[in-house]
XYZ file of C-alpha atoms in Angstrom:
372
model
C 18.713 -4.360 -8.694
C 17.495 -2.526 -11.577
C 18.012 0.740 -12.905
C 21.231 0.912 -11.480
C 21.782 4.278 -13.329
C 19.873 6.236 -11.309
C 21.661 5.639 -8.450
C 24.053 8.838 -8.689
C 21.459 10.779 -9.567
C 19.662 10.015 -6.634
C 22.117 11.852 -4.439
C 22.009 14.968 -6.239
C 18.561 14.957 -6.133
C 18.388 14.675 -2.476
C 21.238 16.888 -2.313
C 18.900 19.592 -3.560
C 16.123 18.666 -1.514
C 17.013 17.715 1.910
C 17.808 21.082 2.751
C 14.541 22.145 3.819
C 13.578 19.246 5.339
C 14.062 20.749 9.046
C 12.098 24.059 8.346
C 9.441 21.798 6.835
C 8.140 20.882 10.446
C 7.147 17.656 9.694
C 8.952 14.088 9.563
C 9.927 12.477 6.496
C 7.343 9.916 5.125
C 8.233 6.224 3.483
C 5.293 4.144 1.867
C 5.840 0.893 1.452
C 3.392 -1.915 0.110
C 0.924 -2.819 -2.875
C -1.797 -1.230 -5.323
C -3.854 0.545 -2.859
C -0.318 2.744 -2.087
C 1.396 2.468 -5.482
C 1.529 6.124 -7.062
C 3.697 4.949 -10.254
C 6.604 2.509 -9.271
C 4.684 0.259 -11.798
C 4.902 3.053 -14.661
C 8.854 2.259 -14.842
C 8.489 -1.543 -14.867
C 8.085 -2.144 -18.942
C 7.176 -6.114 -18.153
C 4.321 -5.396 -15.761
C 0.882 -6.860 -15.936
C -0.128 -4.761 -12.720
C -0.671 -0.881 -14.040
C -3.043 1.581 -14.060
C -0.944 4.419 -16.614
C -4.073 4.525 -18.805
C -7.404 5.872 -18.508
C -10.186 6.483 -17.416
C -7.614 5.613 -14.203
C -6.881 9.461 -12.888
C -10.009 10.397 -14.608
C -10.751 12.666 -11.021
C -6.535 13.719 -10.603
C -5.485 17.093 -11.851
C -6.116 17.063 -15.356
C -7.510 13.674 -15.645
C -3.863 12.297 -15.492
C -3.555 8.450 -15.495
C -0.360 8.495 -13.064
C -0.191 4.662 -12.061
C -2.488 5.205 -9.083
C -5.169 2.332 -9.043
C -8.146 5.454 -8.595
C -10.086 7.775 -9.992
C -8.005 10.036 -8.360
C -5.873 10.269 -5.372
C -5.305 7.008 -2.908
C -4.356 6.095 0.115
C -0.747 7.017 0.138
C -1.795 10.711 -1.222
C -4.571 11.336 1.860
C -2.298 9.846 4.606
C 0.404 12.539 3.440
C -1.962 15.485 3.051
C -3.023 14.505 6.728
C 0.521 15.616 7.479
C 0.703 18.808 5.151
C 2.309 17.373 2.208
C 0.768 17.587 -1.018
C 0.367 14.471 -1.805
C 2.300 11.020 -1.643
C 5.916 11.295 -1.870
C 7.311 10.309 -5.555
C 7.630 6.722 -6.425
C 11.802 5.663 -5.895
C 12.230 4.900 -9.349
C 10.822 7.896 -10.617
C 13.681 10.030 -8.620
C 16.063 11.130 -11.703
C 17.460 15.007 -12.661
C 14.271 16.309 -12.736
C 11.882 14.657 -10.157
C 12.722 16.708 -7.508
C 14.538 20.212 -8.642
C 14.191 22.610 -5.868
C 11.345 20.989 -3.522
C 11.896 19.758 0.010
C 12.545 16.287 0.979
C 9.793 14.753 2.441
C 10.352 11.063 1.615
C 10.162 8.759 -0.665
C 6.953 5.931 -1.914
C 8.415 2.683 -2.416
C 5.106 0.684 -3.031
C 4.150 -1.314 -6.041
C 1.226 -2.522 -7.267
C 0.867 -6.478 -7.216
C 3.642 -7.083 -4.056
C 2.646 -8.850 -0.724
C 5.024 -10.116 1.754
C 6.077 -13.042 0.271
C 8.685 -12.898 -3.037
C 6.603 -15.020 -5.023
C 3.692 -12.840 -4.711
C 2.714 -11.023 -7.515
C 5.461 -12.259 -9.942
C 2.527 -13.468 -12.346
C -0.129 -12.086 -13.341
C -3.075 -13.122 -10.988
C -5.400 -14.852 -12.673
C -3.993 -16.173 -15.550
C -1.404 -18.637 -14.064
C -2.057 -21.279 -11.144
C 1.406 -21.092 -9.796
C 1.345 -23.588 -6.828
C 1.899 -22.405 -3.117
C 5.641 -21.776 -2.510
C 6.358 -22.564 -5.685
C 10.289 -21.179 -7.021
C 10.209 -19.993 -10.700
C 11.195 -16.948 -12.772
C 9.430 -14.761 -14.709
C 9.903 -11.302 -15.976
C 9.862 -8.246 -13.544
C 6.369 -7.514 -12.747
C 6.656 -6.481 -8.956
C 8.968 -4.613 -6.856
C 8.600 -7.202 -4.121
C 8.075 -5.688 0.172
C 12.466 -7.292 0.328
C 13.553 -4.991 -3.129
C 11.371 -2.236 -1.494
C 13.196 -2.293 1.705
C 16.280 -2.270 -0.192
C 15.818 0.793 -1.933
C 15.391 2.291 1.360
C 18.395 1.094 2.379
C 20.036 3.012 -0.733
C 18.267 6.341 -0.066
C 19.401 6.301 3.256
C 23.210 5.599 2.621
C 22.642 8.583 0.209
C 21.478 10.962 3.060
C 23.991 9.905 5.015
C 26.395 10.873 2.033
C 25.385 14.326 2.314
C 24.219 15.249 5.809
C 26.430 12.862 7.620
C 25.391 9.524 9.358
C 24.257 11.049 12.973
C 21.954 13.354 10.969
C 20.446 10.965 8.772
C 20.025 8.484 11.739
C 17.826 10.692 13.691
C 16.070 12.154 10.566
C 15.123 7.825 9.760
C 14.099 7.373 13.329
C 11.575 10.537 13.381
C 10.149 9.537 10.163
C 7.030 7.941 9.854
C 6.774 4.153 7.781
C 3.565 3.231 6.651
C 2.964 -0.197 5.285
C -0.209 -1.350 3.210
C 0.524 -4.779 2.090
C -0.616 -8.745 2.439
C -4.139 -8.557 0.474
C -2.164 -10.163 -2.589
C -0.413 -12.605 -0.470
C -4.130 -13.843 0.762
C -5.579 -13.403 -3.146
C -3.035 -15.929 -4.284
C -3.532 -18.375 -1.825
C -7.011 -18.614 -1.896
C -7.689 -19.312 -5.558
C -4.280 -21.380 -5.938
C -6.403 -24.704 -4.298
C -2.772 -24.644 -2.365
C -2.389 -27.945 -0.219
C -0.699 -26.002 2.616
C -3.054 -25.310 5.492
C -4.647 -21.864 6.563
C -2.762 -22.036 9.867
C 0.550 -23.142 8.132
C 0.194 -20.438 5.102
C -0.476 -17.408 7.644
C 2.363 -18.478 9.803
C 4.372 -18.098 6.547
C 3.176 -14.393 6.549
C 3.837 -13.734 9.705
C 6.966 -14.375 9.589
C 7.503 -12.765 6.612
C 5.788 -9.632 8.182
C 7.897 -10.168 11.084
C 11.428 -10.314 8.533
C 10.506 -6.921 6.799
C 10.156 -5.193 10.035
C 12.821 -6.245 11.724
C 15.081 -5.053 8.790
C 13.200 -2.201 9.003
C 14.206 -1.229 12.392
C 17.653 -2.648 11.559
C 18.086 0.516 8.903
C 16.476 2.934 12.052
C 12.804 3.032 11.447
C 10.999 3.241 14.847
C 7.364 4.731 13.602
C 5.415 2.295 11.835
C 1.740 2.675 10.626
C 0.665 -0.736 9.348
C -3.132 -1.013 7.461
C -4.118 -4.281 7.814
C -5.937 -6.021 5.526
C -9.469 -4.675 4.556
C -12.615 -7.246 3.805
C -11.031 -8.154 0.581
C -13.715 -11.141 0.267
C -16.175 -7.936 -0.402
C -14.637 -7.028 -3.704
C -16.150 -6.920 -6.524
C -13.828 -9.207 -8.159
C -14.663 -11.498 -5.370
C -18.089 -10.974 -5.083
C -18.439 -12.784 -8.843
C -18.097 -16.028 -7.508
C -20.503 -15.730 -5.027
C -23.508 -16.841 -6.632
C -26.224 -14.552 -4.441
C -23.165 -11.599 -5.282
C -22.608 -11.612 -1.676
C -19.101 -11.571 -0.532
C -16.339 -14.404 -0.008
C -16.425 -14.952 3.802
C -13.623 -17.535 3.783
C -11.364 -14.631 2.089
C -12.508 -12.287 4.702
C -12.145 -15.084 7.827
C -8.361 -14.998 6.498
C -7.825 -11.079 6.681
C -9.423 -11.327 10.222
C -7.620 -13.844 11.255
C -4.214 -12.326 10.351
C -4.939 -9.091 11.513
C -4.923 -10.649 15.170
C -1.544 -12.476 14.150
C -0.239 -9.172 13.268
C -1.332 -7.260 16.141
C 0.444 -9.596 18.509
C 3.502 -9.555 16.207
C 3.755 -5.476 16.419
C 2.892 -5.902 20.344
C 5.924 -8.351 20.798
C 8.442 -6.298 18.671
C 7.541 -3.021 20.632
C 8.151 -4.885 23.847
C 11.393 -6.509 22.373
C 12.682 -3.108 21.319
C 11.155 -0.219 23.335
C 11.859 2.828 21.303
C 9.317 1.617 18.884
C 5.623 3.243 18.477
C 3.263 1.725 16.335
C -0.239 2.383 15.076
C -2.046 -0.662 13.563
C -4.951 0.531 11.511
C -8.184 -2.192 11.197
C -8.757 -2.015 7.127
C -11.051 -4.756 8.058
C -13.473 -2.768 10.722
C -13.517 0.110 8.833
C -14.283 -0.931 5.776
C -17.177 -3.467 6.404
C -18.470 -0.512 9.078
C -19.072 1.313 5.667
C -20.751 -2.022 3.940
C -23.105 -2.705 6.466
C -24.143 1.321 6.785
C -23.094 3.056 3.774
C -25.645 6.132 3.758
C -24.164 8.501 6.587
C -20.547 8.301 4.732
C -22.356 9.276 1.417
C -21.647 5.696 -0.554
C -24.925 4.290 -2.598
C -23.170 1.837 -4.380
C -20.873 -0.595 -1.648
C -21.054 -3.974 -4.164
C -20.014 -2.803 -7.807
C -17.187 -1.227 -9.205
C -17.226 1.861 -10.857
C -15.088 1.529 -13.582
C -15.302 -2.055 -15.289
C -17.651 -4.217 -17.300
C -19.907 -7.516 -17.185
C -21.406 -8.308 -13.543
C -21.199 -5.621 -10.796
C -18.621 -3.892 -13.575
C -16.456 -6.439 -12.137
C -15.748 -9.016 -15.297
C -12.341 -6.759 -16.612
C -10.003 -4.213 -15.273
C -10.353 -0.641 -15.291
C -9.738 0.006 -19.272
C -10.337 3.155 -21.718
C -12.967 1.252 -22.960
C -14.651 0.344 -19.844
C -17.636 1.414 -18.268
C -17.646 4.586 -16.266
C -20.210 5.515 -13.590
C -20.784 9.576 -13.340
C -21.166 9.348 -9.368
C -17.764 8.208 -8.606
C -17.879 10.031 -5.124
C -21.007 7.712 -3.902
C -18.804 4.200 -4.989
C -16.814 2.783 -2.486
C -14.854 0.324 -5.170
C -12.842 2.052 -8.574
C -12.120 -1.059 -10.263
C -12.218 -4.551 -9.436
C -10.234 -4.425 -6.260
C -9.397 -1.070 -5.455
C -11.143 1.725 -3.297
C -12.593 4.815 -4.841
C -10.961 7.950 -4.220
C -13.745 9.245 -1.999
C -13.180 6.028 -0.091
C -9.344 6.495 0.094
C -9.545 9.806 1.946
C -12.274 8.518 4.135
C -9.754 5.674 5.163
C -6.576 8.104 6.334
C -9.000 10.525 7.809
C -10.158 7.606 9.914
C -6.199 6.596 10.132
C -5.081 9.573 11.167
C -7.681 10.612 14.423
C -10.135 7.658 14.615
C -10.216 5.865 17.848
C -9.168 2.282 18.560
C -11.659 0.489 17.421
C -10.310 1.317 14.279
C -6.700 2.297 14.805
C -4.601 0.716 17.633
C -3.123 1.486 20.034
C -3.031 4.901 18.498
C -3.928 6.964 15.712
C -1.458 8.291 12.846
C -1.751 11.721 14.600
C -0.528 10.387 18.180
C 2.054 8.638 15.909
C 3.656 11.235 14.757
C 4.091 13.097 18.074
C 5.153 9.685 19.947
């Protein structure tokens, strides 16, 4: 792994603030996944194509700071923690050095970086401009931290808690925490534009099992909470929409997220039954999102088709850039950029997470979750 010189600062950083975890009433959170959880793992990895450290990104967070967070603002990863009384998102792993933490409890740690999916290939070139071919082995500079390096760092912070509040402690402090994954929508971008031979059935048996992989080392290192957010309507992007020539969206992209969001329920239904002390809440990205397509008005969106922050056809032709065009009404835009959600639309999404009912998160909410 990289950065290996962080690694004994890492301990006295949690050193200093795992002390108040117990008074802080509330489990430890880990955030695992892609873009749409990343708040700045991709700011410490010099080779990536997949950042957002530059305006007008964070043109909405305190002080119009460009932090790595593919938003205006907060994300996903920052409104799921608030629902539990942090702040915001835990800091990103690599970002934990002498002076990340100082004094503050801990509270966990996000792990997520822009571009990963469940597979190792995924995101190791830039999408877009390479047509690597399904399952295809090469090398190329560090762009991601794949969903297996991710897990791995986990597996180093929690040998450093055990370190310095013993293994018993730091086994019961992993299995009340709560893991939240976001991850797969790059998996399903690569296939679908890489004209890959391998069928739809074969290709989302590969994720599967992939999914299946990462969880069970997951549980291996003591996890037993798990909030997974499937994949949302992705085919109703507007980097997606483009190719549609009425600027509708990509329903082939979208039958894929639907289609593995039933694989994955049944995978976290057959886990829990294989190993009972697990609770799970699987939220439906898909439902909820397209709920907010099809009606937009009562959650206060005008603008459901177009990003905000682009250029060319529904501001969708180039990333997010300084130079880009900026709508003023960023709270009535459900897309920031090309693929990602607003910030408005982020904290709609963990609200609905955290107490919605099970049409939209199964078989319960993030707020039963946490008490299971």
């Amino acid at each position: 792994m990289e950065n290996k010189s962080w690694v004994g600062l890492l301990v006295l950083c949690l050193a200093i603030a795992v002390v108040g975890l117990a008074e802080a009433g509330v489990p430890a959170i880990f955030i695992l996944g892609d873009s749409t959880a990343d708040v700045g793992t991709n700011n410490f990895l010099p080779g990536s194509m997949a950042r957002a450290d530059f305006p007008h990104n964070g043109v909405d967070f305190p002080f119009s700071r460009a932090t790595g967070r593919f938003s205006n603002g907060l994300n996903s990863a920052d409104f799921i923690s608030k629902q539990f009384g942090l702040k915001r998102s835990p800091r990103p792993f690599l970002s934990l050095n002498s002076t990340s933490l100082h004094k503050k409890s801990f509270r966990g740690v996000n792990f997520a970086s822009g571009g990963s999916g469940l597979l190792d290939i995924t995101g190791q070139t830039p999408f877009g401009k390479e047509r690597i071919p399904f399952g295809a082995s090469f090398v190329n500079r560090k762009n991601v931290i794949t969903l297996s390096e991710q897990i791995q760092q986990l597996s180093l912070v929690k040998s450093n808690l055990a370190d310095i509040k013993g293994q018993s402690v730091t086994e019961k402090l992993i299995s009340k925490s709560l893991f939240f994954i976001s991850t797969g929508s790059n998996d399903l971008f690569g296939y679908y534009h890489s004209n890959s031979s391998f069928s739809k059935e074969a290709f989302l048996s590969s994720l599967e099992l992939a999914y299946e992989k990462h969880l069970k080392s997951l549980i291996e290192l003591g996890a037993r909470k798990f909030g997974i957010i499937s994949i949302a309507p992705i085919g109703c992007c507007p980097s997606q929409r483009i190719y549609n020539a009425t600027g509708g969206c990509l329903e082939d992209l979208n039958d894929l997220a639907i289609a593995f969001h039933e694989r994955l329920g049944a995978l976290l239904f057959k886990l829990s039954s294989q190993h009972k002390s697990i609770k799970y809440s699987l939220g439906n990205a898909f439902e909820m999102t397209i709920s907010v397509i099809q009606n937009p008005l009562p959650f206060n969106f005008t603008q459901v088709e177009a990003a905000c922050c682009g250029a060319g056809k529904l501001n969708a032709k180039s990333f997010c850039s300084p130079h880009a065009k900026l709508c003023p009404n960023r709270n009535n835009y459900l897309f920031w950029d090309l693929f990602h959600p607003t910030q408005a639309a982020s904290k709609l999404a963990a609200v609905t997470l955290y107490n919605g009912g099970p049409q939209f998160v199964y078989p319960i909410n993030f707020a039963q979750l946490a008490k299971a």
